[in-house]
Coordinates of C-alpha atoms in Angstrom, one line a residue:
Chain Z
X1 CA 86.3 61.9 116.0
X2 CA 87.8 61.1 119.1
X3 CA 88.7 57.4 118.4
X4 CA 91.0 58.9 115.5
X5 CA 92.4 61.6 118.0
X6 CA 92.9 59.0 120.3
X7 CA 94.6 56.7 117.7
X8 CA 96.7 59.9 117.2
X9 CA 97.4 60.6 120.6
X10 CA 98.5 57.2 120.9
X11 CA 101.0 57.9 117.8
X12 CA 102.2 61.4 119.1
X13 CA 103.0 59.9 122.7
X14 CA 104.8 56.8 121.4
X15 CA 106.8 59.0 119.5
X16 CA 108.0 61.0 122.3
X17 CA 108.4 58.1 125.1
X18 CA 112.1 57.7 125.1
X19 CA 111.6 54.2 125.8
X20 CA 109.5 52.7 122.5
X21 CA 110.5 52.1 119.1
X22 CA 114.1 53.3 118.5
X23 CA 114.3 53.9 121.9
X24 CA 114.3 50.3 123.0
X25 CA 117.2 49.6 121.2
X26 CA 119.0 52.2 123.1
X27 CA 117.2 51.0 126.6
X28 CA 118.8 47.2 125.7
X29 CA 122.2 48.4 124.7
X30 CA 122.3 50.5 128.2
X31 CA 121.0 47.0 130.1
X32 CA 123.8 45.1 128.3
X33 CA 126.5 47.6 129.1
X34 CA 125.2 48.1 132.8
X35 CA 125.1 44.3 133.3
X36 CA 128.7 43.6 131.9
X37 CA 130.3 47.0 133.5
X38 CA 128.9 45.9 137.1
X39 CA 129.1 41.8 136.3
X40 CA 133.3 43.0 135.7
X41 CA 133.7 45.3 138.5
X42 CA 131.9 43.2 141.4
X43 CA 134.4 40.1 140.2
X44 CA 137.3 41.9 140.0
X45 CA 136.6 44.0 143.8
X46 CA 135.6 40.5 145.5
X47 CA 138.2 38.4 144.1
X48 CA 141.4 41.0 143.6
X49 CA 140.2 44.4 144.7
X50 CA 143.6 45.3 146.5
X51 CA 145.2 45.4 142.9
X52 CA 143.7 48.5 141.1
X53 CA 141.0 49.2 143.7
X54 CA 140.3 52.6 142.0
X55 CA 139.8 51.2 138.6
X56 CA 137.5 48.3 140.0
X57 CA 135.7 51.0 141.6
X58 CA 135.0 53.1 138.9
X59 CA 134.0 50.1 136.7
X60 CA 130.9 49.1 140.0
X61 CA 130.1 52.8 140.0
X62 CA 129.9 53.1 135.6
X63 CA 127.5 50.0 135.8
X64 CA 125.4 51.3 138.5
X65 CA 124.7 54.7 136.5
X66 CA 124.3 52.6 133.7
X67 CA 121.6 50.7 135.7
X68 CA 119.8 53.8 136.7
X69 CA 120.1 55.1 132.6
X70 CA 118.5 52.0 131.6
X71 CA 115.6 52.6 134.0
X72 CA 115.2 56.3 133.6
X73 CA 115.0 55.6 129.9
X74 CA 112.9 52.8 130.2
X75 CA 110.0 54.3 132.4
X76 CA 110.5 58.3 130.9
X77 CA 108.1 60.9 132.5
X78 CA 108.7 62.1 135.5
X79 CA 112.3 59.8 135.5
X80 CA 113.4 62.0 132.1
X81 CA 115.8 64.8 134.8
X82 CA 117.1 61.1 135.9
X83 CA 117.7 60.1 132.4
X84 CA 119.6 63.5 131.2
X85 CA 121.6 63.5 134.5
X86 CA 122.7 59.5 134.2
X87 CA 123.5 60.3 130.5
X88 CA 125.3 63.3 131.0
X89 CA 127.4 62.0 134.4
X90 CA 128.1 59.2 131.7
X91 CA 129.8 60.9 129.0
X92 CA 131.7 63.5 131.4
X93 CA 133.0 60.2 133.3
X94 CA 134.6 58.6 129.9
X95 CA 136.0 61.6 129.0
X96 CA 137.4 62.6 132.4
X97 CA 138.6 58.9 133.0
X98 CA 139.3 58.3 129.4
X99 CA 142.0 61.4 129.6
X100 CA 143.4 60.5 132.7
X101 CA 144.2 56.7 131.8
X102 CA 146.4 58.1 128.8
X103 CA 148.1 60.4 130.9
X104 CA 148.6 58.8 134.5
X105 CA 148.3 55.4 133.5
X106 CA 149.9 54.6 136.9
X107 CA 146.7 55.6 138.6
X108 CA 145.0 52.7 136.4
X109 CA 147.2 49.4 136.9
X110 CA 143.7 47.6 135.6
X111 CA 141.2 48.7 133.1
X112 CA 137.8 50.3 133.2
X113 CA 134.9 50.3 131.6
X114 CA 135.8 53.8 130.8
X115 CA 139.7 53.7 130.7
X116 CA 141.0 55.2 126.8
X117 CA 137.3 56.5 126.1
X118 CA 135.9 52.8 126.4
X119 CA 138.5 51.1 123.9
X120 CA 137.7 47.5 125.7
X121 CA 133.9 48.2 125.0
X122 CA 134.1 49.0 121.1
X123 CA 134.1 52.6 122.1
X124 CA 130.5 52.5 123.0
X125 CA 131.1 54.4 126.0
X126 CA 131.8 56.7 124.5
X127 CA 129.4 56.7 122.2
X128 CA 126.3 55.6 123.8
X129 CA 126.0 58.7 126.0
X130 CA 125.7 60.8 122.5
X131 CA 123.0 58.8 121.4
X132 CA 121.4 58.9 124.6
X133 CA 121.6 62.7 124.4
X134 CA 120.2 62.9 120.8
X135 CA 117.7 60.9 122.0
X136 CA 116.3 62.8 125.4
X137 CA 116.1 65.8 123.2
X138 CA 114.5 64.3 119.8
X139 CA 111.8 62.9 122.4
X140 CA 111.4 65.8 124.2
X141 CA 107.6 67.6 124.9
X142 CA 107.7 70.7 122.9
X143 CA 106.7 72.9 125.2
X144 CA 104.0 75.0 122.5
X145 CA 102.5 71.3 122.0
X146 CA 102.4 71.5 125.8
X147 CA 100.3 74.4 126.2
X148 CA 98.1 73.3 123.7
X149 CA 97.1 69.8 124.7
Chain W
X1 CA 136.6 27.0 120.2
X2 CA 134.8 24.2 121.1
X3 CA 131.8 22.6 119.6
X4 CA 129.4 23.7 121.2
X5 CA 131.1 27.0 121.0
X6 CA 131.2 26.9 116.9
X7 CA 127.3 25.8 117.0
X8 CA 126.3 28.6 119.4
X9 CA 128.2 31.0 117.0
X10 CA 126.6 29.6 113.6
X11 CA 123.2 29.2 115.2
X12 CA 123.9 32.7 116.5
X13 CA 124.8 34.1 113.5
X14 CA 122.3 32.6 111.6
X15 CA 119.5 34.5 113.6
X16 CA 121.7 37.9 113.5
X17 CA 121.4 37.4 109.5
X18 CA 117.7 36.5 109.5
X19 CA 117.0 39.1 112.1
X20 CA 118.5 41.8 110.1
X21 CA 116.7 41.1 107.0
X22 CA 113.3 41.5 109.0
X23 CA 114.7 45.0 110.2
X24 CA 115.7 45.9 106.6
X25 CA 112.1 44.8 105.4
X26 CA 110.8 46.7 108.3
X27 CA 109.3 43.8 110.3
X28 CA 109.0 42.8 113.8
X29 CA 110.4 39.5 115.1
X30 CA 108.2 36.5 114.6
X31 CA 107.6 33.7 116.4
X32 CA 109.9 31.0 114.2
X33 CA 112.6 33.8 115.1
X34 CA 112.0 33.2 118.9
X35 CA 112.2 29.4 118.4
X36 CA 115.8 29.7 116.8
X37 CA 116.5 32.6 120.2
X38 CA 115.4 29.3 121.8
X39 CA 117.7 26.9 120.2
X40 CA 120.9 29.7 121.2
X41 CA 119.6 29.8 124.4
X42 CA 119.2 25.8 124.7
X43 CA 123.4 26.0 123.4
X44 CA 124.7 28.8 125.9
X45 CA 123.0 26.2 128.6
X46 CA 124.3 23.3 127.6
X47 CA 127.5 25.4 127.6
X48 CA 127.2 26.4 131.5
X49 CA 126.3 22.8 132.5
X50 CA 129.4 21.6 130.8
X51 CA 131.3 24.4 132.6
X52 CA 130.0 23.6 135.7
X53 CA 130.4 19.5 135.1
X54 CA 134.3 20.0 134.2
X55 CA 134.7 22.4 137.4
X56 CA 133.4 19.7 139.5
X57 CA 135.3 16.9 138.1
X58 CA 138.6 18.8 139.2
X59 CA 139.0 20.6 135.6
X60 CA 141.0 23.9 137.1
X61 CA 139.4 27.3 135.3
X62 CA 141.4 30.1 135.9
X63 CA 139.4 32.6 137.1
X64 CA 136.0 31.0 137.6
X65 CA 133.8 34.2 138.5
X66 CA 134.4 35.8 135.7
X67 CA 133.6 32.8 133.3
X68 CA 130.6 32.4 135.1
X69 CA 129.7 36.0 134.8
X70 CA 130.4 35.8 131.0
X71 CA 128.2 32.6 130.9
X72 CA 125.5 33.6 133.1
X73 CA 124.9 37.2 131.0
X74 CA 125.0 35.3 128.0
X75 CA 122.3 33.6 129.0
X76 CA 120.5 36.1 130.1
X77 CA 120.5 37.9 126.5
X78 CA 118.3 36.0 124.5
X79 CA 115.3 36.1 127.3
X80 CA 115.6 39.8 127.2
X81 CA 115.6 39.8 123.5
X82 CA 112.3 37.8 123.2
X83 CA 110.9 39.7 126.1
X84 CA 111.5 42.8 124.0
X85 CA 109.8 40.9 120.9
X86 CA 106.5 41.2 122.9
X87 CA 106.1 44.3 123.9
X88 CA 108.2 46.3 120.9
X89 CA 106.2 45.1 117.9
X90 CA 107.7 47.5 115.1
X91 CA 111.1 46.6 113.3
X92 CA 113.1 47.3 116.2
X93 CA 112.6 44.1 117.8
X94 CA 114.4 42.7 114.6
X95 CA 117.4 45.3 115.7
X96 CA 117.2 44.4 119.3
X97 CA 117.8 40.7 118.3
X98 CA 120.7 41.5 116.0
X99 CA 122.3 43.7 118.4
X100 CA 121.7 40.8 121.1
X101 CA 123.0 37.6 118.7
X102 CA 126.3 40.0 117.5
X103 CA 127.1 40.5 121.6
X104 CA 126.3 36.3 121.8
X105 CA 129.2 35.9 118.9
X106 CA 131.6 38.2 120.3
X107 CA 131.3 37.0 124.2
X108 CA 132.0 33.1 122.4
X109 CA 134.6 34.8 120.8
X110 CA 136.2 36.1 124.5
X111 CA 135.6 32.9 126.4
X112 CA 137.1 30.7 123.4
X113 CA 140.3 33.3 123.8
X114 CA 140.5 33.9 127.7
X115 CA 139.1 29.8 128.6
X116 CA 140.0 28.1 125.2
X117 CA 138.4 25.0 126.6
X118 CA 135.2 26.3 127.0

């Protein structure tokens, strides 16, 4: 009896760690965005930072919260607040920067990772934070489960 | 596009195919799979050697930090994709290496355009 329920326990807790199975995929798409977002914006503040020093500087700061989604999705558990917060500073940070590089583009001489909702990136700025979203919550304890166990 | 550009690409894309039939079939990546990762990774380093040879022979590459960031990420990729085939065992290994090989083709794809020697 208990090997099965541990079997299942095993099943039931893979299913809800944000960073197995499906959730993987999203943890390496995160690493690869945080790693070209900060590779771009440390180059382009060292070598010509005086030119759009704003945009550069939002390019370091979008990989560095990328960096800390990766993690937070990576580990879960007690890094899941981490996780929804990284996510959620994510998608308000494309679409706040994504609406103010169409209309003062003359605050963004350079690109971002962010600038037109993440057109340079496929859109997967924009996009990735959704998923991430879905994800958190389709992962999510249910708190009745909670009590139970 | 070079070459070894053209070889990383077809070797590249070769994998992304293979890899996505494994995902469709609902299989994990294999170890033949990691060999081929191998055989990418093996390109993209002969690629940065012959980066770094040209740069030191007095070829000028306009904007050198950010061709060595491109090159040095792209290496990077296929480790993390066969790290991932150890410990994700399920089908989405096979998704994490097509994700990984697509990103390989199109970063070929913007060093051939932004470094066409390279």
């Amino acid at each position: 009896m208990s090997a099965l329920s541990d079997v299942q326990g095993q099943l039931s807790d893979n299913r809800r760690h944000s960073g197995r199975g499906l959730g993987r995929v999203l943890v390496v798409i995160y690493g690869i965005l945080a790693l070209a977002a900060t590779a771009r914006g440390v180059v382009q503040l060292v070598t010509h930072g005086d030119q759009a020093p704003l945009a550069y500087g939002l390019s370091v700061a979008a990989g560095a919260i990328y960096i800390v989604a990766t993690v937070a999705l990576a580990l879960d558990g007690r890094w899941r607040p981490i996780a929804w917060t990284s996510v959620t500073i994510e998608l308000v940070g494309v679409l706040v920067v994504g609406v103010a590089s169409l209309n003062t583009p003359d605050m963004f001489p350079d690109s971002t990772v962010w600038s037109g909702f993440g057109k340079g990136y496929g859109w997967v700025p924009l996009v990735l934070p959704m998923v991430g979203m879905w994800w958190l919550w389709r992962t999510r304890t249910k708190s009745s489960e909670t009590i139970e166990a | 596009m070079t070459v070894i550009s053209w070889l990383t690409v077809a070797a590249s894309l070769g994998l992304m195919g293979w890899s996505g039939i494994f995902a469709i079939k609902n299989r994990a990546v294999i170890l033949k799979q990691l060999w081929a990762a191998g055989v990418v990774e093996g390109l993209l380093a002969i690629q940065l050697l012959v980066g770094i040879v040209l740069v030191n022979t007095g070829t000028d590459i306009e904007s050198m930090a950010t061709w060595a960031g491109y090159a040095t990420v792209a290496l990077i990729l296929p480790i993390g994709a066969a790290a991932m085939a150890f410990v994700e065992r399920t089908r989405f290994s096979s998704v994490i290496m097509v994700i990984v090989m697509a990103v390989i083709i199109v970063m070929q794809w913007r060093m051939a355009q932004e470094w066409g020697l390279l």
